[in-house]
XYZ file of N, CA and C in Angstrom:
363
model
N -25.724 -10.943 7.606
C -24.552 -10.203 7.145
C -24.026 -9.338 8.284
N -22.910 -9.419 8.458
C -22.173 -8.684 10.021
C -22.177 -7.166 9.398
N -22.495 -6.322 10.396
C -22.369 -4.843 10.320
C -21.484 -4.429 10.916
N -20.108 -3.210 10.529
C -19.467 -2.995 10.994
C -19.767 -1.087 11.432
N -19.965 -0.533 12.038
C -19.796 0.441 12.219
C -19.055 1.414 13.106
N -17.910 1.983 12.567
C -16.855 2.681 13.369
C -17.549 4.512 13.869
N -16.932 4.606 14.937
C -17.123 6.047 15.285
C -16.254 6.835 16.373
N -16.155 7.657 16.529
C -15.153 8.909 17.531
C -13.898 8.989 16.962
N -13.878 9.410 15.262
C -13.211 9.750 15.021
C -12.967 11.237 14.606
N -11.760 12.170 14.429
C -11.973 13.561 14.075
C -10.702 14.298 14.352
N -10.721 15.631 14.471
C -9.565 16.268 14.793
C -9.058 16.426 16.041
N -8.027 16.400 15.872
C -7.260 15.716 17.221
C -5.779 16.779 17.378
N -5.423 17.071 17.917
C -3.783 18.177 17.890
C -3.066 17.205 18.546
N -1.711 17.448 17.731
C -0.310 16.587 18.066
C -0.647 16.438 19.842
N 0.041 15.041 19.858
C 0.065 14.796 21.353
C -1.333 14.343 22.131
N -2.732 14.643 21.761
C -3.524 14.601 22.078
C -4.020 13.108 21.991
N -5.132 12.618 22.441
C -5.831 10.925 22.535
C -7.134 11.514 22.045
N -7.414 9.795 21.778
C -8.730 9.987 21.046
C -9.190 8.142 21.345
N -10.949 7.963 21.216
C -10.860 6.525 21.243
C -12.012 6.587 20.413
N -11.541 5.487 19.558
C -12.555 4.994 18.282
C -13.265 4.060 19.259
N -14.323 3.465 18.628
C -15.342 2.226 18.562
C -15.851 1.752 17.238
N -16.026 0.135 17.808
C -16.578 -0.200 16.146
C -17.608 -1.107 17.172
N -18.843 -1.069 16.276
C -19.830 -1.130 16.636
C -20.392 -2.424 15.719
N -20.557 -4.230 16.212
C -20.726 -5.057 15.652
C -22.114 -5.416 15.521
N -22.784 -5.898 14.914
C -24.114 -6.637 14.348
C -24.337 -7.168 13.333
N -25.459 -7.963 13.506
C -25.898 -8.995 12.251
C -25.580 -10.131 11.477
N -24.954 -10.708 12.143
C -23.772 -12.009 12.558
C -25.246 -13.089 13.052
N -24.605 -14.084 12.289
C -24.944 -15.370 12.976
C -24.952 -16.130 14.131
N -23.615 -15.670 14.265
C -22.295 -15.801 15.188
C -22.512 -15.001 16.217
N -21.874 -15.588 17.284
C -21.993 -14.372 18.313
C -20.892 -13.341 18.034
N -20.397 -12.212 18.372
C -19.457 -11.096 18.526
C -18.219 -12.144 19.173
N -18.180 -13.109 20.008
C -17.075 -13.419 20.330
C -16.390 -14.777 19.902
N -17.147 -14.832 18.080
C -16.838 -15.813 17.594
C -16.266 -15.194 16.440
N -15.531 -14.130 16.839
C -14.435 -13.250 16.109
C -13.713 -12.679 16.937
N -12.588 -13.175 16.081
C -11.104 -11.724 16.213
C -11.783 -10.359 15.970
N -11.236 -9.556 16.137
C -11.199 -8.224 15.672
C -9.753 -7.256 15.380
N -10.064 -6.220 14.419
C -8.866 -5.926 13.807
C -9.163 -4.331 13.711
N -7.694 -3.672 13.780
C -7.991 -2.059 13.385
C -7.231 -1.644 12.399
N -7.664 -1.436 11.468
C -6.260 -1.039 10.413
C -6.637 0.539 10.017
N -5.557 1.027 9.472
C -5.625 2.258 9.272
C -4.724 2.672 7.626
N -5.517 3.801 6.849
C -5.010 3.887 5.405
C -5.078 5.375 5.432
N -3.556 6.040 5.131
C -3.407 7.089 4.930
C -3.271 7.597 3.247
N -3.483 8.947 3.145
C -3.915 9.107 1.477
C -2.114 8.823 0.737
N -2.079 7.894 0.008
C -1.580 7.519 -1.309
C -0.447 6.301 -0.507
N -1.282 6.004 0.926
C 0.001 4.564 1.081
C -1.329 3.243 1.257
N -0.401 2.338 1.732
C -1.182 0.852 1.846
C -1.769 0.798 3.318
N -2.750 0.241 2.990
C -3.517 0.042 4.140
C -2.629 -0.676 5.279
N -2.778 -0.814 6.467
C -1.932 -1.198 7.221
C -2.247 -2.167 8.940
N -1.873 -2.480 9.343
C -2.460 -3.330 10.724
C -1.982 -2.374 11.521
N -3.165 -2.077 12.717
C -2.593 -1.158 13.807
C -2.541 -2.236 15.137
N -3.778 -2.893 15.003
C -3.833 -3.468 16.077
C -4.935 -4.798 15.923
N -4.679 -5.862 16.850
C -6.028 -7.114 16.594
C -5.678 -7.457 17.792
N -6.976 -7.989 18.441
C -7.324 -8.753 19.790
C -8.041 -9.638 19.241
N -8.231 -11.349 19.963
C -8.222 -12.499 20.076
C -10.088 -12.210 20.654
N -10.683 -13.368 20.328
C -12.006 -13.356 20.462
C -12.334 -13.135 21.885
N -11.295 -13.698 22.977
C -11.526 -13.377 23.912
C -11.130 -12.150 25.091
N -10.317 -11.418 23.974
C -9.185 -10.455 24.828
C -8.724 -10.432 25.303
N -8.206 -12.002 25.384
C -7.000 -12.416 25.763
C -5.522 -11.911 25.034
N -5.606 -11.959 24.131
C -4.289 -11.881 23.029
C -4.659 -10.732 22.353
N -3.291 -9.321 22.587
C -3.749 -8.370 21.587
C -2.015 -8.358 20.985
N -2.185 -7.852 20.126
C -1.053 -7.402 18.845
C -1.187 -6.235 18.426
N 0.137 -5.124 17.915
C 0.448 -3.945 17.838
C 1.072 -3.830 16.420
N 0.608 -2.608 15.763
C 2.039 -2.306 15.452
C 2.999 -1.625 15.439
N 4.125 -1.826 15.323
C 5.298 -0.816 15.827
C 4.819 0.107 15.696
N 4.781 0.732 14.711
C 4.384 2.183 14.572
C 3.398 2.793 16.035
N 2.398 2.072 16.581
C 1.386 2.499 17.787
C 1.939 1.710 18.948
N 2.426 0.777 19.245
C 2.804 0.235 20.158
C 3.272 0.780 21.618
N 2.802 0.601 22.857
C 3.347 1.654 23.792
C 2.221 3.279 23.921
N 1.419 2.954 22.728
C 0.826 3.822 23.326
C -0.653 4.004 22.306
N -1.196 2.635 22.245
C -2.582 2.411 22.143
C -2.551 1.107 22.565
N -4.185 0.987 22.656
C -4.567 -0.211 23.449
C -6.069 -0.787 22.751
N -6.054 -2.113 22.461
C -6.992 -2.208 21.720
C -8.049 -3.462 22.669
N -9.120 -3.122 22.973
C -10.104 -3.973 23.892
C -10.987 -4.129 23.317
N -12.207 -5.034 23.994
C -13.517 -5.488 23.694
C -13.980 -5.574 24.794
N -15.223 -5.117 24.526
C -16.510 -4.966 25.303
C -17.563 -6.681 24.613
N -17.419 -7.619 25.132
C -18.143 -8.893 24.331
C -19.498 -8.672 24.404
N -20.027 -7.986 25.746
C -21.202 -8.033 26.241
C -22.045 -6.584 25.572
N -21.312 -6.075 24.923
C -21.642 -4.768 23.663
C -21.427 -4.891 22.169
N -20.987 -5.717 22.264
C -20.427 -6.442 20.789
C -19.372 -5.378 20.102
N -18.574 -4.769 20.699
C -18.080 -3.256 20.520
C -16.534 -3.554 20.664
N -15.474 -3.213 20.151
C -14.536 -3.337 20.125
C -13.558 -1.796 19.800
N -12.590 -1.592 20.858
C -12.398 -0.019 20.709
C -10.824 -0.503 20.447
N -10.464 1.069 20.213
C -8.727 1.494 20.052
C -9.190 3.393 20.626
N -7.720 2.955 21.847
C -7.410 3.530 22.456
C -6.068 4.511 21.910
N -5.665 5.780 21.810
C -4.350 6.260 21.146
C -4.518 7.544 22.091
N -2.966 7.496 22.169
C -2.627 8.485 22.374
C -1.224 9.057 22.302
N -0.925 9.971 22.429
C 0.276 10.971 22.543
C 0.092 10.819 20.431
N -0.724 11.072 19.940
C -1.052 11.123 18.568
C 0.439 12.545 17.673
N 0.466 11.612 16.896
C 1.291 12.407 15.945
C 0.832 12.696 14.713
N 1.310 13.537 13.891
C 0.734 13.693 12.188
C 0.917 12.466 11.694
N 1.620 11.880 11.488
C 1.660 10.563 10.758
C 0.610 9.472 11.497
N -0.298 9.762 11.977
C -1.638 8.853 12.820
C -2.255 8.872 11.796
N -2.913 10.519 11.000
C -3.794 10.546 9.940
C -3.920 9.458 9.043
N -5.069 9.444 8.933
C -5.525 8.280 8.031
C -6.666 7.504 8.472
N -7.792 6.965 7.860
C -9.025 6.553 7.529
C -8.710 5.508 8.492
N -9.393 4.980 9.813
C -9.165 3.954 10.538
C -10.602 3.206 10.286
N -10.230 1.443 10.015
C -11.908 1.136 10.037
C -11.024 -0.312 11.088
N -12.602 -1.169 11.285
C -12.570 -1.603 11.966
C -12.598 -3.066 11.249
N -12.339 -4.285 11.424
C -12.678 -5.737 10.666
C -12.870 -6.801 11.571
N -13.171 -7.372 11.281
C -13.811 -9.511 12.120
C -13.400 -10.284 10.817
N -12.611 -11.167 12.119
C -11.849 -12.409 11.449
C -12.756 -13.524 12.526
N -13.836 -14.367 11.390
C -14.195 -15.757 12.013
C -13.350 -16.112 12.750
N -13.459 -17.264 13.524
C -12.785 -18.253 14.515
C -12.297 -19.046 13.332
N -12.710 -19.794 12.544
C -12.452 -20.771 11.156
C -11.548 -20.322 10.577
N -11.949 -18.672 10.562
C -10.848 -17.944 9.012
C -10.096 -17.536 9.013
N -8.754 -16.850 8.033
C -7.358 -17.117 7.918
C -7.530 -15.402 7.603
N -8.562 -14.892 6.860
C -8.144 -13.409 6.260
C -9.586 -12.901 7.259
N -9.473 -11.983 7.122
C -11.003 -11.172 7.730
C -11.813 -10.326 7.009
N -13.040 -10.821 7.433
C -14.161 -11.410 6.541
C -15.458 -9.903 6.163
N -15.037 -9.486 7.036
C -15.857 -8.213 7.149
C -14.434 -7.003 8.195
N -15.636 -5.653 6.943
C -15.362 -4.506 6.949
C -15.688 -3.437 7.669
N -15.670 -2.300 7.853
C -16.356 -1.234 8.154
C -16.260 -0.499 7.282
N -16.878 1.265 7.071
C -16.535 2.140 6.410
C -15.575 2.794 6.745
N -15.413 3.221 7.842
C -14.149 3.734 8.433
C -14.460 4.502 8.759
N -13.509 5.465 9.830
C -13.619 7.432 10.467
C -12.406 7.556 10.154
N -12.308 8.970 9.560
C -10.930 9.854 9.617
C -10.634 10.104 11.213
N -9.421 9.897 11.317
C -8.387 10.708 12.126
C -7.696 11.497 11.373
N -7.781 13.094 11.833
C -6.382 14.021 11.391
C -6.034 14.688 12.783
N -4.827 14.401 12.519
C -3.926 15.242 13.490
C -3.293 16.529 13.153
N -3.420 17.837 13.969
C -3.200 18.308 13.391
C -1.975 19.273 13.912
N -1.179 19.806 13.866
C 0.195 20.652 14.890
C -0.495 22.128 14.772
């Protein structure tokens, strides 16, 4: 069963950076026989896509909302996959977790628990 565990998340003041990690294990699979994904859920909206890189980190994707100014990598040889942010605004807040999408699969398959980000002015 794949383990997801996210961390370096916390309070942060407008404008400021911060870098998560999600921390992979217990996979069959190696770590680079997944995508990886960062989504983020603020209190009373829908969960949302911030960012996903390609098994090899070759191919990453944004979304508008972060674009220009996060960056999302992998470490293969750590099984670790980070997001990079910065120039952070109040509207960042919200529960960021981390997910793996098989090579095979269409939705992604595993979770994390997540870390708060709050930003705060």
């Amino acid at each position: 069963q794949v383990q997801l565990v996210e961390s370096g998340g916390g309070l942060v003041q407008v404008g400021g950076s911060l870098r998560l990690s999600c921390a992979f294990s217990g996979s069959g699979h190696t770590f680079d026989s997944y995508a990886m994904g960062w989504f983020r859920q603020a209190p009373g909206k829908e969960r949302e896509i911030v960012a996903a890189i390609s098994w090899s980190g070759g191919t990453t994707v944004y979304a508008d909302s972060v674009k220009g100014r996060s960056t999302i990598s992998r470490d293969n040889a750590k099984n670790t996959v980070y997001l990079h942010m910065n120039s952070l605004k109040p509207e960042d807040t919200a529960v960021y977790s981390c997910a793996a999408k098989f090579v095979a699969s269409i939705y992604y398959n595993y979770w994390g628990q997540g870390t708060q980000v709050t930003v705060s002015s």
